[in-house]
PDB file of C-alpha atoms in Angstrom:
ATOM      1  CA  ASP N  12       0.110   0.156  -0.068  1.00  0.00           C
ATOM      2  CA  LYS N  13       1.597   3.233  -1.208  1.00  0.00           C
ATOM      3  CA  GLU N  14      -0.057   5.018   1.700  1.00  0.00           C
ATOM      4  CA  LEU N  15       1.608   2.943   4.134  1.00  0.00           C
ATOM      5  CA  TRP N  16       5.366   3.713   5.583  1.00  0.00           C
ATOM      6  CA  GLY N  17       7.711   1.441   7.532  1.00  0.00           C
ATOM      7  CA  ARG N  18       8.230   2.996  11.150  1.00  0.00           C
ATOM      8  CA  ARG N  19       9.713   1.772  14.354  1.00  0.00           C
ATOM      9  CA  PRO N  20       6.680   1.113  16.573  1.00  0.00           C
ATOM     10  CA  SER N  21       6.465   3.628  19.667  1.00  0.00           C
ATOM     11  CA  MET N  22       6.985   1.832  23.121  1.00  0.00           C
ATOM     12  CA  LYS N  23       4.217   1.444  25.300  1.00  0.00           C
ATOM     13  CA  PRO N  24       3.523  -0.169  28.601  1.00  0.00           C
ATOM     14  CA  LEU N  25       1.578  -3.828  28.371  1.00  0.00           C
ATOM     15  CA  ILE N  26      -2.044  -2.927  29.566  1.00  0.00           C
ATOM     16  CA  SER N  27      -4.219  -5.812  30.330  1.00  0.00           C
ATOM     17  CA  ALA N  28      -7.662  -6.186  28.848  1.00  0.00           C
ATOM     18  CA  LYS N  29      -8.995  -5.394  32.672  1.00  0.00           C
ATOM     19  CA  ASN N  30      -6.744  -2.338  33.275  1.00  0.00           C
ATOM     20  CA  ARG N  31      -7.666  -1.122  29.660  1.00  0.00           C
ATOM     21  CA  LYS N  32     -11.246  -1.219  30.595  1.00  0.00           C
ATOM     22  CA  ALA N  33     -10.794   0.691  33.796  1.00  0.00           C
ATOM     23  CA  ARG N  34      -8.852   3.578  32.032  1.00  0.00           C
ATOM     24  CA  LEU N  35     -11.644   3.983  29.431  1.00  0.00           C
ATOM     25  CA  ALA N  36     -14.142   4.076  32.379  1.00  0.00           C
ATOM     26  CA  TYR N  37     -11.923   6.757  34.175  1.00  0.00           C
ATOM     27  CA  ALA N  38     -11.770   8.883  31.081  1.00  0.00           C
ATOM     28  CA  LYS N  39     -15.598   8.790  30.466  1.00  0.00           C
ATOM     29  CA  LYS N  40     -16.010   9.634  34.058  1.00  0.00           C
ATOM     30  CA  TYR N  41     -14.111  12.951  34.286  1.00  0.00           C
ATOM     31  CA  LYS N  42     -14.353  14.022  30.403  1.00  0.00           C
ATOM     32  CA  ASP N  43     -17.443  16.063  30.929  1.00  0.00           C
ATOM     33  CA  ILE N  44     -16.197  18.047  33.857  1.00  0.00           C
ATOM     34  CA  GLU N  45     -15.409  21.666  33.695  1.00  0.00           C
ATOM     35  CA  PRO N  46     -12.121  23.163  34.638  1.00  0.00           C
ATOM     36  CA  ASP N  47     -13.733  25.250  37.436  1.00  0.00           C
ATOM     37  CA  GLU N  48     -15.191  22.124  38.895  1.00  0.00           C
ATOM     38  CA  TRP N  49     -11.540  21.112  39.647  1.00  0.00           C
ATOM     39  CA  ASN N  50     -11.105  24.065  42.095  1.00  0.00           C
ATOM     40  CA  HIS N  51     -11.872  21.632  45.136  1.00  0.00           C
ATOM     41  CA  VAL N  52      -8.980  19.349  44.127  1.00  0.00           C
ATOM     42  CA  PHE N  53      -5.549  19.812  45.961  1.00  0.00           C
ATOM     43  CA  GLU N  54      -2.845  18.972  43.449  1.00  0.00           C
ATOM     44  CA  SER N  55       0.349  17.895  44.772  1.00  0.00           C
ATOM     45  CA  ASP N  56       3.528  16.223  43.237  1.00  0.00           C
ATOM     46  CA  TRP N  57       7.048  15.485  43.420  1.00  0.00           C
ATOM     47  CA  THR N  58      10.178  16.094  40.795  1.00  0.00           C
ATOM     48  CA  LYS N  59      13.656  14.857  41.122  1.00  0.00           C
ATOM     49  CA  ILE N  60      16.556  17.465  40.827  1.00  0.00           C
ATOM     50  CA  ASN N  61      19.927  15.962  39.558  1.00  0.00           C
ATOM     51  CA  LEU N  62      23.162  17.716  40.819  1.00  0.00           C
ATOM     52  CA  VAL N  63      24.673  16.639  37.455  1.00  0.00           C
ATOM     53  CA  GLY N  64      22.862  15.442  34.271  1.00  0.00           C
ATOM     54  CA  SER N  65      19.622  13.963  34.059  1.00  0.00           C
ATOM     55  CA  ASP N  66      18.028  10.551  34.234  1.00  0.00           C
ATOM     56  CA  GLY N  67      17.033  10.753  30.848  1.00  0.00           C
ATOM     57  CA  VAL N  68      18.863   9.638  27.340  1.00  0.00           C
ATOM     58  CA  LYS N  69      20.843  12.096  25.794  1.00  0.00           C
ATOM     59  CA  TYR N  70      22.344  12.475  22.074  1.00  0.00           C
ATOM     60  CA  VAL N  71      25.114  14.142  20.260  1.00  0.00           C
ATOM     61  CA  ARG N  72      25.938  14.691  16.829  1.00  0.00           C
ATOM     62  CA  ARG N  73      29.576  13.563  16.062  1.00  0.00           C
ATOM     63  CA  PRO N  74      31.799  12.720  12.975  1.00  0.00           C
ATOM     64  CA  LYS N  75      32.390   9.107  12.280  1.00  0.00           C
ATOM     65  CA  GLY N  76      35.274   7.646  14.468  1.00  0.00           C
ATOM     66  CA  LYS N  77      35.006  10.517  17.170  1.00  0.00           C
ATOM     67  CA  ARG N  78      32.799   8.543  19.799  1.00  0.00           C
ATOM     68  CA  ASN N  79      35.430   9.115  22.707  1.00  0.00           C
ATOM     69  CA  CYS N  80      36.469  12.786  21.803  1.00  0.00           C
ATOM     70  CA  HIS N  81      35.587  14.826  25.063  1.00  0.00           C
ATOM     71  CA  ARG N  82      33.740  17.232  22.819  1.00  0.00           C
ATOM     72  CA  TYR N  83      31.134  14.502  22.095  1.00  0.00           C
ATOM     73  CA  THR N  84      30.969  12.625  25.675  1.00  0.00           C
ATOM     74  CA  VAL N  85      28.579  13.314  28.630  1.00  0.00           C
ATOM     75  CA  LYS N  86      30.653  13.839  31.704  1.00  0.00           C
ATOM     76  CA  THR N  87      29.812  11.997  34.775  1.00  0.00           C
ATOM     77  CA  ILE N  88      30.602  11.750  38.480  1.00  0.00           C
ATOM     78  CA  LYS N  89      30.957   8.822  40.571  1.00  0.00           C
ATOM     79  CA  HIS N  90      27.280   7.793  42.335  1.00  0.00           C
ATOM     80  CA  GLY N  91      25.505  10.299  40.131  1.00  0.00           C
ATOM     81  CA  GLY N  92      26.856  13.448  42.184  1.00  0.00           C
ATOM     82  CA  GLY N  93      23.736  13.393  44.330  1.00  0.00           C
ATOM     83  CA  SER N  94      19.968  14.550  43.966  1.00  0.00           C
ATOM     84  CA  ILE N  95      17.227  16.192  45.815  1.00  0.00           C
ATOM     85  CA  MET N  96      13.476  15.618  45.915  1.00  0.00           C
ATOM     86  CA  LEU N  97      11.057  18.639  45.595  1.00  0.00           C
ATOM     87  CA  TRP N  98       7.301  18.771  46.525  1.00  0.00           C
ATOM     88  CA  VAL N  99       4.945  21.364  45.889  1.00  0.00           C
ATOM     89  CA  ALA N 100       0.862  21.715  46.750  1.00  0.00           C
ATOM     90  CA  GLU N 101      -1.453  23.477  44.330  1.00  0.00           C
ATOM     91  CA  GLY N 102       1.274  25.027  42.227  1.00  0.00           C
ATOM     92  CA  VAL N 103       1.418  28.267  44.102  1.00  0.00           C
ATOM     93  CA  GLY N 104       2.164  26.327  47.730  1.00  0.00           C
ATOM     94  CA  PRO N 105       5.165  25.881  49.588  1.00  0.00           C
ATOM     95  CA  LEU N 106       8.431  24.096  47.741  1.00  0.00           C
ATOM     96  CA  VAL N 107       9.604  21.316  50.176  1.00  0.00           C
ATOM     97  CA  ARG N 108      12.723  19.673  49.937  1.00  0.00           C
ATOM     98  CA  VAL N 109      13.914  16.063  50.699  1.00  0.00           C
ATOM     99  CA  ASP N 110      17.274  14.710  50.097  1.00  0.00           C
ATOM    100  CA  GLY N 111      17.627  11.240  48.468  1.00  0.00           C
ATOM    101  CA  LYS N 112      14.860   8.870  47.932  1.00  0.00           C
ATOM    102  CA  VAL N 113      11.564   9.647  49.627  1.00  0.00           C
ATOM    103  CA  ASN N 114       9.972   6.888  51.618  1.00  0.00           C
ATOM    104  CA  SER N 115       6.455   6.871  53.291  1.00  0.00           C
ATOM    105  CA  GLU N 116       7.486   8.253  56.596  1.00  0.00           C
ATOM    106  CA  ASP N 117       9.203  11.323  54.683  1.00  0.00           C
ATOM    107  CA  TYR N 118       5.925  11.543  52.727  1.00  0.00           C
ATOM    108  CA  ARG N 119       4.109  11.359  55.990  1.00  0.00           C
ATOM    109  CA  GLU N 120       5.998  14.473  57.180  1.00  0.00           C
ATOM    110  CA  VAL N 121       5.454  16.518  54.417  1.00  0.00           C
ATOM    111  CA  LEU N 122       2.129  16.141  54.276  1.00  0.00           C
ATOM    112  CA  GLU N 123       1.448  16.634  58.145  1.00  0.00           C
ATOM    113  CA  ASN N 124       3.989  19.599  58.028  1.00  0.00           C
ATOM    114  CA  HIS N 125       3.260  21.503  54.854  1.00  0.00           C
ATOM    115  CA  MET N 126       0.176  20.084  53.057  1.00  0.00           C
ATOM    116  CA  ILE N 127      -2.233  19.948  56.137  1.00  0.00           C
ATOM    117  CA  PRO N 128      -1.544  23.553  57.182  1.00  0.00           C
ATOM    118  CA  PHE N 129      -1.445  24.840  53.557  1.00  0.00           C
ATOM    119  CA  SER N 130      -4.799  23.355  52.834  1.00  0.00           C
ATOM    120  CA  ARG N 131      -6.350  25.049  55.886  1.00  0.00           C
ATOM    121  CA  ARG N 132      -5.426  28.129  54.739  1.00  0.00           C
ATOM    122  CA  THR N 133      -6.632  27.955  51.119  1.00  0.00           C
ATOM    123  CA  PHE N 134      -9.611  25.643  51.025  1.00  0.00           C
ATOM    124  CA  HIS N 135     -12.855  26.187  52.990  1.00  0.00           C
ATOM    125  CA  GLY N 136     -15.437  23.399  52.774  1.00  0.00           C
ATOM    126  CA  ASN N 137     -14.846  19.956  51.236  1.00  0.00           C
ATOM    127  CA  TRP N 138     -11.773  19.213  48.940  1.00  0.00           C
ATOM    128  CA  ILE N 139      -9.976  16.206  47.611  1.00  0.00           C
ATOM    129  CA  PHE N 140      -6.468  15.595  47.494  1.00  0.00           C
ATOM    130  CA  MET N 141      -4.653  14.529  44.250  1.00  0.00           C
ATOM    131  CA  GLN N 142      -1.461  12.409  44.196  1.00  0.00           C
ATOM    132  CA  ASP N 143      -0.164   9.689  41.920  1.00  0.00           C
ATOM    133  CA  ASN N 144      -0.430   5.763  42.049  1.00  0.00           C
ATOM    134  CA  ASP N 145       3.000   5.396  43.972  1.00  0.00           C
ATOM    135  CA  PRO N 146       2.742   2.817  46.662  1.00  0.00           C
ATOM    136  CA  LYS N 147       4.756   4.503  49.259  1.00  0.00           C
ATOM    137  CA  HIS N 148       1.590   7.508  48.795  1.00  0.00           C
ATOM    138  CA  GLY N 149      -0.742   4.927  50.555  1.00  0.00           C
ATOM    139  CA  SER N 150      -3.375   5.742  48.033  1.00  0.00           C
ATOM    140  CA  PRO N 151      -6.795   3.844  49.066  1.00  0.00           C
ATOM    141  CA  HIS N 152      -7.269   3.528  45.255  1.00  0.00           C
ATOM    142  CA  VAL N 153      -4.195   1.389  45.104  1.00  0.00           C
ATOM    143  CA  ALA N 154      -4.307  -2.431  46.167  1.00  0.00           C
ATOM    144  CA  ARG N 155      -0.456  -2.567  46.885  1.00  0.00           C
ATOM    145  CA  SER N 156      -0.135   0.755  48.662  1.00  0.00           C
ATOM    146  CA  LEU N 157       1.589   0.877  51.547  1.00  0.00           C
ATOM    147  CA  LYS N 158      -0.479   0.200  54.997  1.00  0.00           C
ATOM    148  CA  LEU N 159       1.184   3.388  57.089  1.00  0.00           C
ATOM    149  CA  MET N 160       0.031   5.916  54.556  1.00  0.00           C
ATOM    150  CA  ARG N 161      -3.420   4.190  53.989  1.00  0.00           C
ATOM    151  CA  ASN N 162      -4.116   4.222  57.505  1.00  0.00           C
ATOM    152  CA  TRP N 163      -2.951   7.840  57.655  1.00  0.00           C
ATOM    153  CA  PHE N 164      -5.428   8.940  55.122  1.00  0.00           C
ATOM    154  CA  ARG N 165      -7.927   7.281  56.723  1.00  0.00           C
ATOM    155  CA  ARG N 166      -7.470   8.643  60.263  1.00  0.00           C
ATOM    156  CA  THR N 167      -7.004  12.275  59.001  1.00  0.00           C
ATOM    157  CA  ARG N 168     -10.107  11.607  56.867  1.00  0.00           C
ATOM    158  CA  ILE N 169      -8.792  13.204  54.004  1.00  0.00           C
ATOM    159  CA  ARG N 170     -10.351  12.131  50.250  1.00  0.00           C
ATOM    160  CA  VAL N 171      -8.016  10.778  47.754  1.00  0.00           C
ATOM    161  CA  LEU N 172      -8.831  11.505  43.999  1.00  0.00           C
ATOM    162  CA  ASP N 173      -8.670   8.157  42.109  1.00  0.00           C
ATOM    163  CA  HIS N 174      -6.377   7.306  39.296  1.00  0.00           C
ATOM    164  CA  PRO N 175      -6.588   4.595  36.285  1.00  0.00           C
ATOM    165  CA  PRO N 176      -4.618   1.437  36.870  1.00  0.00           C
ATOM    166  CA  GLN N 177      -1.138   1.617  35.346  1.00  0.00           C
ATOM    167  CA  SER N 178      -1.553   5.263  35.347  1.00  0.00           C
ATOM    168  CA  PRO N 179       0.669   7.654  33.486  1.00  0.00           C
ATOM    169  CA  ASP N 180       1.569  11.016  35.277  1.00  0.00           C
ATOM    170  CA  LEU N 181      -1.558  13.019  34.554  1.00  0.00           C
ATOM    171  CA  ASN N 182      -0.931  15.612  37.004  1.00  0.00           C
ATOM    172  CA  PRO N 183      -0.925  19.199  35.925  1.00  0.00           C
ATOM    173  CA  ILE N 184       1.487  20.283  38.025  1.00  0.00           C
ATOM    174  CA  GLU N 185       4.026  18.797  35.402  1.00  0.00           C
ATOM    175  CA  HIS N 186       3.754  21.662  33.306  1.00  0.00           C
ATOM    176  CA  LEU N 187       5.146  23.997  36.241  1.00  0.00           C
ATOM    177  CA  TRP N 188       8.170  21.639  36.814  1.00  0.00           C
ATOM    178  CA  GLY N 189       8.652  21.968  33.163  1.00  0.00           C
ATOM    179  CA  GLU N 190       8.816  25.911  33.472  1.00  0.00           C
ATOM    180  CA  LEU N 191      10.906  25.982  36.516  1.00  0.00           C
ATOM    181  CA  LYS N 192      13.470  23.083  35.109  1.00  0.00           C
ATOM    182  CA  ARG N 193      14.114  25.362  31.862  1.00  0.00           C
ATOM    183  CA  ARG N 194      15.450  28.095  34.079  1.00  0.00           C
ATOM    184  CA  ASP N 195      18.238  26.039  35.289  1.00  0.00           C
ATOM    185  CA  LYS N 196      19.529  25.205  31.756  1.00  0.00           C
ATOM    186  CA  GLY N 197      23.083  25.111  31.801  1.00  0.00           C
ATOM    187  CA  LYS N 198      23.818  25.484  35.469  1.00  0.00           C
ATOM    188  CA  LYS N 199      25.840  23.264  37.399  1.00  0.00           C
ATOM    189  CA  PHE N 200      25.249  22.858  41.163  1.00  0.00           C
ATOM    190  CA  ARG N 201      28.212  22.324  43.399  1.00  0.00           C
ATOM    191  CA  ASN N 202      26.283  20.469  46.033  1.00  0.00           C
ATOM    192  CA  LYS N 203      22.745  20.132  47.198  1.00  0.00           C
ATOM    193  CA  ASP N 204      22.365  22.930  49.147  1.00  0.00           C
ATOM    194  CA  GLU N 205      23.102  25.297  45.996  1.00  0.00           C
ATOM    195  CA  ALA N 206      20.594  23.462  43.934  1.00  0.00           C
ATOM    196  CA  TRP N 207      18.122  24.073  46.763  1.00  0.00           C
ATOM    197  CA  GLU N 208      18.641  27.946  46.862  1.00  0.00           C
ATOM    198  CA  PHE N 209      18.391  28.087  43.136  1.00  0.00           C
ATOM    199  CA  TYR N 210      15.120  26.314  43.157  1.00  0.00           C
ATOM    200  CA  ARG N 211      13.623  28.157  46.273  1.00  0.00           C
ATOM    201  CA  THR N 212      14.644  31.573  44.910  1.00  0.00           C
ATOM    202  CA  GLU N 213      13.243  30.921  41.521  1.00  0.00           C
ATOM    203  CA  TRP N 214       9.905  29.565  42.955  1.00  0.00           C
ATOM    204  CA  ASN N 215       9.618  32.302  45.367  1.00  0.00           C
ATOM    205  CA  ASN N 216      10.528  35.365  42.994  1.00  0.00           C
ATOM    206  CA  ASN N 217       8.345  33.794  39.903  1.00  0.00           C
ATOM    207  CA  ASN N 218       5.501  32.877  41.859  1.00  0.00           C
ATOM    208  CA  GLN N 219       3.164  35.295  40.056  1.00  0.00           C
ATOM    209  CA  LEU N 220       4.244  33.642  36.712  1.00  0.00           C
ATOM    210  CA  LEU N 221       4.092  30.010  37.977  1.00  0.00           C
ATOM    211  CA  GLN N 222       0.528  30.900  39.204  1.00  0.00           C
ATOM    212  CA  SER N 223      -0.562  31.974  35.809  1.00  0.00           C
ATOM    213  CA  LEU N 224       0.223  28.789  34.719  1.00  0.00           C
ATOM    214  CA  SER N 225      -1.939  27.095  37.061  1.00  0.00           C
ATOM    215  CA  HIS N 226      -5.540  25.918  37.683  1.00  0.00           C
ATOM    216  CA  GLU N 227      -8.067  26.427  34.642  1.00  0.00           C
ATOM    217  CA  ARG N 228      -4.905  26.583  32.026  1.00  0.00           C
ATOM    218  CA  LEU N 229      -3.653  23.184  33.376  1.00  0.00           C
ATOM    219  CA  TRP N 230      -6.670  21.635  33.840  1.00  0.00           C
ATOM    220  CA  ARG N 231      -7.628  22.392  30.332  1.00  0.00           C
ATOM    221  CA  SER N 232      -4.563  20.663  29.093  1.00  0.00           C
ATOM    222  CA  TRP N 233      -5.155  17.849  31.561  1.00  0.00           C
ATOM    223  CA  LEU N 234      -8.377  16.702  29.941  1.00  0.00           C
ATOM    224  CA  PRO N 235      -7.176  15.886  26.178  1.00  0.00           C
ATOM    225  CA  GLN N 236      -4.085  14.195  28.051  1.00  0.00           C
ATOM    226  CA  CYS N 237      -6.002  12.233  30.279  1.00  0.00           C
ATOM    227  CA  LEU N 238      -8.564  10.988  27.304  1.00  0.00           C
ATOM    228  CA  ALA N 239      -5.457  10.448  25.050  1.00  0.00           C
ATOM    229  CA  VAL N 240      -3.784   7.991  27.641  1.00  0.00           C
ATOM    230  CA  CYS N 241      -6.726   6.287  29.198  1.00  0.00           C
ATOM    231  CA  VAL N 242      -8.444   5.661  25.822  1.00  0.00           C
ATOM    232  CA  LEU N 243      -5.411   4.114  24.114  1.00  0.00           C
TER     233      LEU N 243
END
């Protein structure tokens, strides 16, 4: 067929028929909700900041036979150079730092010391908390989530927004992380404190700009993304 071309297929997780059905039901459940109806949703999200490089694949353009030429190599540091994890609420809330990997105890402390106080200042009446399906987050909608956090949500009576199984990251705060990370392009941090100071300063100084990206604009971008990943 002249209309068909040989192409490398895109890579996607293998999704069972049961989970595909659940993802489709999720998309249908939320597809008609207007952006302003999401005002009672409390979004939160994590991102990883590497001191050197990134976790992604990098590409270079180089002449033949120059594979090991220093101009075309990516410099690495033993043990990766370290990293910090940043957490934020609502896109305009507090920026919180945790060094290294985050466990369920770290997460509980962040919610107790930052999320709950901020929610009390921000929301009046009913609201629902948005996080991803990471087991250590303890979502009551995830069967394999850790008991520590499941009990914490039950005890604090905080409702958690459901996510489809094998869920991609649908959190609209991802757009804010993208904007923030574009500002460190080309910067090299000597240590974790220097990285934290940069991101904290950027967050505080540009809160108004970041806020302009949130709420209605972010939720309008969320809907087509949700439908695309949940239906396919």
